[in-house]
Each structure stands twice: as C-alpha cells, then as structure tokens.
Short mmCIF file of C-alpha atoms and ligand atoms in Angstrom, two decimals:
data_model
loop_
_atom_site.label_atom_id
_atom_site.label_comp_id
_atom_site.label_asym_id
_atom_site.label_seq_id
_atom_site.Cartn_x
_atom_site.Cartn_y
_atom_site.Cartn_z
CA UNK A 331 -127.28 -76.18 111.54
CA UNK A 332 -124.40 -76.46 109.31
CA UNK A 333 -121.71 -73.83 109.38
CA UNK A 334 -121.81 -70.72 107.25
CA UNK A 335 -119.26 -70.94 104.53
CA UNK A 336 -117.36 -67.49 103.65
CA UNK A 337 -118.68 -65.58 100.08
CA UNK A 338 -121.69 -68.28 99.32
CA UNK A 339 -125.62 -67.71 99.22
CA UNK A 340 -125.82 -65.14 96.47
CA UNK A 341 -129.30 -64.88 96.04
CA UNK A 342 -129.94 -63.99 92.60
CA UNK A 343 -130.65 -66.31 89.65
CA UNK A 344 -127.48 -66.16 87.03
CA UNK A 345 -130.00 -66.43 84.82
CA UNK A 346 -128.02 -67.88 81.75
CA UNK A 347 -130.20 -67.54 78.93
CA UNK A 348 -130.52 -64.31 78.99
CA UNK A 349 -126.80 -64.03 78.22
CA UNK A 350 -126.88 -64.95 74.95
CA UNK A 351 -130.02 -63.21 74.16
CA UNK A 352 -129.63 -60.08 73.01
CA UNK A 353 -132.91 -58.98 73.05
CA UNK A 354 -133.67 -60.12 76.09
CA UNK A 355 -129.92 -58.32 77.66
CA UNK A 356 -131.43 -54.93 76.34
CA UNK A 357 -134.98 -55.79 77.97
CA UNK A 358 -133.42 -56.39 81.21
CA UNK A 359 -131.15 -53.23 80.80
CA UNK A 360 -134.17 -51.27 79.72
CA UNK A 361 -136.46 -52.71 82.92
CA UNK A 362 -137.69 -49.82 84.88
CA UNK A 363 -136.19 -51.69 88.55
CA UNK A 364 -132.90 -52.40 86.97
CA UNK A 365 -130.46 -51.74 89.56
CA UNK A 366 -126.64 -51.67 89.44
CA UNK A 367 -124.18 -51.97 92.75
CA UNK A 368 -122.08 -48.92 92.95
CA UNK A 369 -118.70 -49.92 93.44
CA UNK A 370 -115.38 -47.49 94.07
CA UNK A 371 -113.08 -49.20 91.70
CA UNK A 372 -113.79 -52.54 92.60
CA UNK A 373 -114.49 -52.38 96.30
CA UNK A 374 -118.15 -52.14 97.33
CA UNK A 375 -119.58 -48.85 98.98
CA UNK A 376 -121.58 -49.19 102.02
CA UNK A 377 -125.24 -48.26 101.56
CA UNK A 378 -127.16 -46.64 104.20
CA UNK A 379 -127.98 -49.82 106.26
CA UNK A 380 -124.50 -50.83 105.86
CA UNK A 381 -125.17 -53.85 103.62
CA UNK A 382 -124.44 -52.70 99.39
CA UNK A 383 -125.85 -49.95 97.91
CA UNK A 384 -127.88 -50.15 94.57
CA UNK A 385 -128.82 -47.96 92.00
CA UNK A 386 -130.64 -47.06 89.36
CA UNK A 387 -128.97 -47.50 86.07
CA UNK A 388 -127.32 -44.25 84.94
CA UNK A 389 -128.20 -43.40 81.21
CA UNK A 390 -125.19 -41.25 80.73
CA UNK A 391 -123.12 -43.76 82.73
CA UNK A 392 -121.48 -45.22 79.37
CA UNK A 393 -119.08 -48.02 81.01
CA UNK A 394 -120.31 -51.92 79.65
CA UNK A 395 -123.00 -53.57 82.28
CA UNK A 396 -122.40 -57.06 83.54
CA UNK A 397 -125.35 -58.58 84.31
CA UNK A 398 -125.25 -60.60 87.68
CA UNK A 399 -128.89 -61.72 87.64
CA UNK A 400 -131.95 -61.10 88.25
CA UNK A 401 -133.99 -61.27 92.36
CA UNK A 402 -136.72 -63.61 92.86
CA UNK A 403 -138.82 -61.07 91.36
CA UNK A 404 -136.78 -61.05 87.66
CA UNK A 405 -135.58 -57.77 88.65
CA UNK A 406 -132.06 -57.39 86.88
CA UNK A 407 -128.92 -56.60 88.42
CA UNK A 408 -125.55 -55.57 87.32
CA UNK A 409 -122.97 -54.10 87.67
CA UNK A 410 -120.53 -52.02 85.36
CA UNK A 411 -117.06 -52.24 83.98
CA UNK A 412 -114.25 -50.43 85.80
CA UNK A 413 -113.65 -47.46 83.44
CA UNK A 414 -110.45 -47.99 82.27
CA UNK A 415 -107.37 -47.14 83.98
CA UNK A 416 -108.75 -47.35 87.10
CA UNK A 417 -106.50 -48.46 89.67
CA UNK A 418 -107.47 -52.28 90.55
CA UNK A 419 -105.97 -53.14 94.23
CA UNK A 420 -106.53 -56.96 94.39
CA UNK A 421 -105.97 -56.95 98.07
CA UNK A 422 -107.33 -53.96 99.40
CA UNK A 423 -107.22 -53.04 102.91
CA UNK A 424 -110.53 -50.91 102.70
CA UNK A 425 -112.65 -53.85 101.82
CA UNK A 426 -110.87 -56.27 104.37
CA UNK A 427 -112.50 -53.93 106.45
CA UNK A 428 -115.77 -53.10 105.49
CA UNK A 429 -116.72 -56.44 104.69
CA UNK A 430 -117.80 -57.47 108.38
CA UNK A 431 -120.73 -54.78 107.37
CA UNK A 432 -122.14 -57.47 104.55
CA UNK A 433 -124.45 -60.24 104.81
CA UNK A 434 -122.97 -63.65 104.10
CA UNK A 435 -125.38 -63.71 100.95
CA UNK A 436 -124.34 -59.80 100.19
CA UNK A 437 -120.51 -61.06 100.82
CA UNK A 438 -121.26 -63.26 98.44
CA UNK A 439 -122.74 -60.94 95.23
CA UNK A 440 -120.43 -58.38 95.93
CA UNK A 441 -117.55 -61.31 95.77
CA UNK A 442 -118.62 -62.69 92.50
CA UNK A 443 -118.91 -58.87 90.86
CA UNK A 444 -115.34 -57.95 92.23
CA UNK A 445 -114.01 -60.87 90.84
CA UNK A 446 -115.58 -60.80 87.25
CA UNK A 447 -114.90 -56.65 87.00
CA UNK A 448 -111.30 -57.57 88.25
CA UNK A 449 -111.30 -60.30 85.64
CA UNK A 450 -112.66 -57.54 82.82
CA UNK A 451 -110.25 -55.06 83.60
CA UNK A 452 -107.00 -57.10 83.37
CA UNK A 453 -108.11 -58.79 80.05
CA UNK A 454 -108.73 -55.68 77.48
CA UNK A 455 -106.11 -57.60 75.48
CA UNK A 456 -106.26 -61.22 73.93
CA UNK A 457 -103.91 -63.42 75.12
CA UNK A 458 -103.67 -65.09 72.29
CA UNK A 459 -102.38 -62.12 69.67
CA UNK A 460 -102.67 -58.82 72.02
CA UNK A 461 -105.52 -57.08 70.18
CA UNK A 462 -108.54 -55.27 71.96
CA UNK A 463 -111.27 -57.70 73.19
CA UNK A 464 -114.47 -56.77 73.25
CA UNK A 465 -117.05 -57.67 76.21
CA UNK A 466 -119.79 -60.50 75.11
CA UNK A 467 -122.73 -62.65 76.61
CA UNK A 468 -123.98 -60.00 78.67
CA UNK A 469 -120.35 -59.57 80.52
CA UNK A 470 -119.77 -62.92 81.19
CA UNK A 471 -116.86 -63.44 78.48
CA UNK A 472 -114.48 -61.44 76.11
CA UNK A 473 -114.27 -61.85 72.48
CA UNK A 474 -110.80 -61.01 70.94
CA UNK A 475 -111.98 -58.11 67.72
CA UNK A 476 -109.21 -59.91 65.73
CA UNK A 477 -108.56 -63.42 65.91
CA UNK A 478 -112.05 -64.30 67.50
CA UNK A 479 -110.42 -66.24 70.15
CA UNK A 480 -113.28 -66.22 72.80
CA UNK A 481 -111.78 -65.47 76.96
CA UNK A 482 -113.79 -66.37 79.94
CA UNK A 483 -114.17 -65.05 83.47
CA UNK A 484 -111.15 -67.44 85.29
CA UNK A 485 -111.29 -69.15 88.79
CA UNK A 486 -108.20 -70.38 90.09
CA UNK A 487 -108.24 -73.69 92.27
CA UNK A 488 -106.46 -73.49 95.98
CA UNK A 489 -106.09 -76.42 98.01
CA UNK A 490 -106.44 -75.34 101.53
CA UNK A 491 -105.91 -78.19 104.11
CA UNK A 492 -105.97 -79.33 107.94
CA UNK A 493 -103.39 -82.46 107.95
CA UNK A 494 -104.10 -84.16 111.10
CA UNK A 495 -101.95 -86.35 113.35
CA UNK A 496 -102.57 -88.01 116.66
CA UNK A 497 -105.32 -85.90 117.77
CA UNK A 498 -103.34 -82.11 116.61
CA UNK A 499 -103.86 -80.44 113.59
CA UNK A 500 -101.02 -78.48 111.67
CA UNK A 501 -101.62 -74.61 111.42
CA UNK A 502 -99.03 -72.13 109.75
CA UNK A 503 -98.39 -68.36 109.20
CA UNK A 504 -97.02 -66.55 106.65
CA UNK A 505 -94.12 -63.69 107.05
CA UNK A 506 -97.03 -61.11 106.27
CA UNK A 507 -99.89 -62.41 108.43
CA UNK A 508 -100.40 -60.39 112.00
CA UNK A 509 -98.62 -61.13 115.02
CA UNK A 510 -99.90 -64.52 116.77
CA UNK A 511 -102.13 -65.30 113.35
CA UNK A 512 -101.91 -68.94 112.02
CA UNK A 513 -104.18 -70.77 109.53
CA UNK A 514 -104.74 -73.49 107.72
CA UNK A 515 -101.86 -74.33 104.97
CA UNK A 516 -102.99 -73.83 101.08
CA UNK A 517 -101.37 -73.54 97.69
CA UNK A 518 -102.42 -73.09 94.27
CA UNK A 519 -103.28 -76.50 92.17
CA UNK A 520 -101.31 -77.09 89.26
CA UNK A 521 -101.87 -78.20 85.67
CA UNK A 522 -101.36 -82.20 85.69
CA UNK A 523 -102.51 -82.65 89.33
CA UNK A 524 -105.44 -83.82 91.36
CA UNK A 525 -107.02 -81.83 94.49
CA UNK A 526 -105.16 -85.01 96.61
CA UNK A 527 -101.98 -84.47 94.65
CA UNK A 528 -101.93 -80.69 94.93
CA UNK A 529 -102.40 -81.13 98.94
CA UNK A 530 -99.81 -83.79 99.06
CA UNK A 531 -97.46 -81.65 97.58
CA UNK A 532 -98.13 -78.65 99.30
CA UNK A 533 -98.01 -79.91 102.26
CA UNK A 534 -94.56 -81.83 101.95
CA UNK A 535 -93.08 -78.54 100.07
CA UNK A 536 -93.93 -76.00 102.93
CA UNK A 537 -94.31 -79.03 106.02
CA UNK A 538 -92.05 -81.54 105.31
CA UNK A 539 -94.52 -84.17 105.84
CA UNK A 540 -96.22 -86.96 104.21
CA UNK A 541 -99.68 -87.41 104.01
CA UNK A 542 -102.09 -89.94 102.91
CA UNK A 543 -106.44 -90.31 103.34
CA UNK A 544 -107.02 -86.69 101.40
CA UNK A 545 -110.97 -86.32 101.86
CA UNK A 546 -112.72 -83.12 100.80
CA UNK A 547 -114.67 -80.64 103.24
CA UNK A 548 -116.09 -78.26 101.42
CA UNK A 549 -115.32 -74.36 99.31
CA UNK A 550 -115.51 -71.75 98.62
CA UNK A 551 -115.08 -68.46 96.97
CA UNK A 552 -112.03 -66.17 97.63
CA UNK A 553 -112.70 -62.85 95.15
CA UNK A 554 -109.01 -61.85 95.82
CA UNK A 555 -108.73 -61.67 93.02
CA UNK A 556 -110.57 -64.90 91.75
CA UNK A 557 -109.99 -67.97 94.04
CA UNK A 558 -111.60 -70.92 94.55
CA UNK A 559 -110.49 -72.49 98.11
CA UNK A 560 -111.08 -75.88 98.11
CA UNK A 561 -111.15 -77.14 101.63
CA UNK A 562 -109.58 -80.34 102.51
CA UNK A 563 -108.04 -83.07 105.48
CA UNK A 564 -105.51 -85.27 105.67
CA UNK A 565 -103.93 -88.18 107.67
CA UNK A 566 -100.08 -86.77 107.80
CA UNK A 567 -97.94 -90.41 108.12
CA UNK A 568 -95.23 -88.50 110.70
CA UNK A 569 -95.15 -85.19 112.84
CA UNK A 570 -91.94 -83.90 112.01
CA UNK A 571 -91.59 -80.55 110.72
CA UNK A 572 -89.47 -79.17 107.72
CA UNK A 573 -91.09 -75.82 107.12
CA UNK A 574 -90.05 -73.82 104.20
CA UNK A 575 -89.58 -70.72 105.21
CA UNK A 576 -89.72 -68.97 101.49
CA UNK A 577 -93.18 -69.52 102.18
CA UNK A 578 -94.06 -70.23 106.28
CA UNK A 579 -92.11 -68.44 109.06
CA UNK A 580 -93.67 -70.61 111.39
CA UNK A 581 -96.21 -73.96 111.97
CA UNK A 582 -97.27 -76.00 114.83
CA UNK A 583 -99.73 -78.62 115.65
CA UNK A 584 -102.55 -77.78 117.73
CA UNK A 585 -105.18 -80.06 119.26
CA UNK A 586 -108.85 -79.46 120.21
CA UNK A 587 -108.55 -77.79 123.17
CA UNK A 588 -106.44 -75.02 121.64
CA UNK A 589 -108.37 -74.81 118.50
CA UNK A 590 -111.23 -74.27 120.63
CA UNK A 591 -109.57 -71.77 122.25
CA UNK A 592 -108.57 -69.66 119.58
CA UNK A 593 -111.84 -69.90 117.56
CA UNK A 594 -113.19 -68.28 121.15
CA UNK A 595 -110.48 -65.25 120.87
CA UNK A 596 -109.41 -66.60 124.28
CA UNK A 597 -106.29 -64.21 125.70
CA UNK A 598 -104.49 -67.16 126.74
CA UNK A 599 -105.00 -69.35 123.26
CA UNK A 600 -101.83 -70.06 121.51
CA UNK A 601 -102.91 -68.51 118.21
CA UNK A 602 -105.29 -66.21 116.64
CA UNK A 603 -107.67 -68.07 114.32
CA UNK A 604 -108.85 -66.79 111.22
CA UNK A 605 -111.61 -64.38 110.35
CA UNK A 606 -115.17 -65.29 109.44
CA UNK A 607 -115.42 -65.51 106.23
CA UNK A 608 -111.82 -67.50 105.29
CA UNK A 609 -112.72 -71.04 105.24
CA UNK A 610 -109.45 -72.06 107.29
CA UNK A 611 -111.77 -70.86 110.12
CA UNK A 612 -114.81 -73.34 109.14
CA UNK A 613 -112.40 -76.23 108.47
CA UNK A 614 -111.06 -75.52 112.00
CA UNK A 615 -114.46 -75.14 113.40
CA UNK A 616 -115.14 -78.12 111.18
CA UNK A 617 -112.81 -79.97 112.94
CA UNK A 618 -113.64 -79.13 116.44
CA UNK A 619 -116.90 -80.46 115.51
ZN1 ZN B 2052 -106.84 -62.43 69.40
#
C-alpha cells in the first residue's frame, strides 16, 4: 500500500478542451447538475457530512466561474471568483483546522480551487503594464484588456528534503512552528537552479552542511498559497551543524527509533512530527520504511 500523499487524488477530469471552447464552457455552465463549492473567501465550508459542500449554480450570483472539471459522470464543477476586495488570508488558521474534516481526494479539489481563486484575486492587474486583466479559458488564465499579454495560474517549486547521515536524519523548526515541532528542511527553488542544486543550497545556507546523492521521493501540492513541495533525500558528507538562525531556531539529527516515535505521538519522543497532509511527514514515514 503506498503512503497517502497530502492534497493529491482530485477526482475530477480537468477536462481541457472544454477550456477553450466557448460553447462548450456555456453548455457546461448551463448543465442542469452543475455544481459550484461554496467557499468563505477562499477557505472551504464544511457541508453537512463534513466533507465540501456543493451547490447549485446561483443565477444572480454574478462573480466569474472557474471551471475545475467535470465527475465521472461529465457533471461540471466550479467554483467562483472571490468578489473583489475580499480579504484573502493565505495562511488561515480556520482551514488549518477544518481540513482534518476532508477526504484526501476532497483535500485535494478544494486545494487546487484555493490556490487558482487565490491566484485570480491577486492578479486583476497585468504585470506587464498594470491594466485590468480579464479572466479567459474558462478561469484557467488572465488576459491583460490592454497589451494582450496572456497570465497563467503560477505554482511555485519548494525543495523539501531529509539529508541523511550515519543512520540519523536532520529535522529543523522554525521560530513560528509550536513548541517541540520539527520537520523536514525546505526552501524555495530559484531561477538558474536544479531540484539537486536548490537542496544543496538550502541545506548548506540554513545547516551548514554538504551534501551529495540528491534522489527524488515524491510531491506534492501545498495551496498556501500555491506550492509545489517537491520531496527529496540526501547523503550529507559531515554532521556538523551551522544553523542559520534567520531562518531555523533549532535542528537535530534523529534516527529511526525516534522518528518512529514521533510519527506514533509517543509522550516521550523527542519531537512532534508533522501533520498528515505535509509531506515532511510521508518523507519521514518514507524513511522509516
Ligand atoms: Zn498588459
């Protein structure tokens, strides 16, 4: 059984060529099932079962729909633009919480809406001569009403990395994280670098140490507001730590036996792991085996 990966399994079909149909958007918009998620702002509202709730699309609801596909039976779904000026909270507590309530699969539709209404909201404006853009291709793009310079919905690569060393693995915390919580390190990529390169560097700027033999693990989403985590190992070449503490208060290496531990909430475990969906916890229980 492999391990459930945070935000994956959406289960409806993207269904791109009805993006760029016209005809076919306002037959889907016009289908008698269609059904849009109700969101508050961009954080999902719990339906009655506690997964998402759904809809029936609003006629005098007059906010742009997004279309997010379409169930194995070709009923649409959407979901609509935040009406402007609403207040856009890219970490928000409430969700943090209620998301324990959601299927992986419904973690994983509600993630990729939140992340492309998020995306619509913060890009009314062309970044390439600051007039109004205008939503296109059935929400999945922006079209600037002056220039014609076309914007798409953005994902932003993370590296997110065990290094390993003699049988431990290096976990960190942040300043902000709660008492006793450590993860795995992670950084954003940067133009001009590989995924190896970006996880070399990240982990000598915040560690201090070397690292060679980067292999890949696996990803996944992070709709906070529009991440890609990128889950990775690596051999580190020496154990000694130089943490920079701009960015970690604190790191240690940990071996099996305490991973194990922590994954298993264990009192005595000298850290608390992460939470379900982050993929520092699969790479941990990953590594664990
Ligand atoms: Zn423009």
């Amino acid at each position: 059984m492999p391990l459930p990966l945070g935000f994956t399994g959406a289960w409806l079909d993207r269904a791109d060529p009805l993006r760029s149909d016209a005809a076919a958007f306002a037959a889907a918009a016009a289908h008698p099932g269609a059904r849009c998620l109700t969101l508050d702002g961009i954080d999902f509202v719990p339906g009655e079962g506690g997964g998402l709730r759904w809809e029936p699309l609003d006629p005098a609801d007059d906010r742009a729909l997004l279309l997010l596909g379409l169930d194995a039976r070709g009923t649409p779904h959407f979901v609509r633009e935040a009406a402007p000026g609403v207040r856009i909270d890219a970490r928000s507590r409430t969700v943090m919480r209620l998301l324990p309530l959601l299927s992986g699969e419904e973690a994983a539709l509600y993630g990729g809406a939140r992340s492309l209404v998020d995306w619509h909201a913060r890009h009314r404006f062309c970044a390439a001569c600051g007039s109004p853009t205008e939503l296109f291709r059935a929400g999945w793009g922006r079209r600037c009403g002056t220039c014609r310079a076309e914007h798409f919905p953005r994902v932003d690569p993370v590296v997110i990395m065990l290094a390993e060393h003699d049988g431990r693995v290096l976990v960190g915390r942040q300043g902000g994280f709660p008492p006793g919580f450590f993860s795995a390190l992670a950084g954003f990529v940067e133009p001009g670098e590989s995924l190896e390169e970006a996880v070399a560097r990240e982990l000598f700027e915040e560690a201090g140490i070397r690292v060679s033999n980067v292999t890949y693990v696996a990803s996944q989403p992070w709709p906070f507001p529009s991440s890609l985590m990128i889950g990775c190992r690596a051999v580190a070449l020496g154990a000694e730590l130089t943490l920079d503490t701009t960015e970690i208060e604190a790191a240690m290496w940990v071996d099996k036996a305490d991973v194990r531990a922590a994954l298993a909430g264990d009192i005595g475990a000298p850290f608390m792991a992460p939470p379900p969906l982050a993929i520092a916890r699969y790479l941990l229980e990953d590594w664990v085996g």
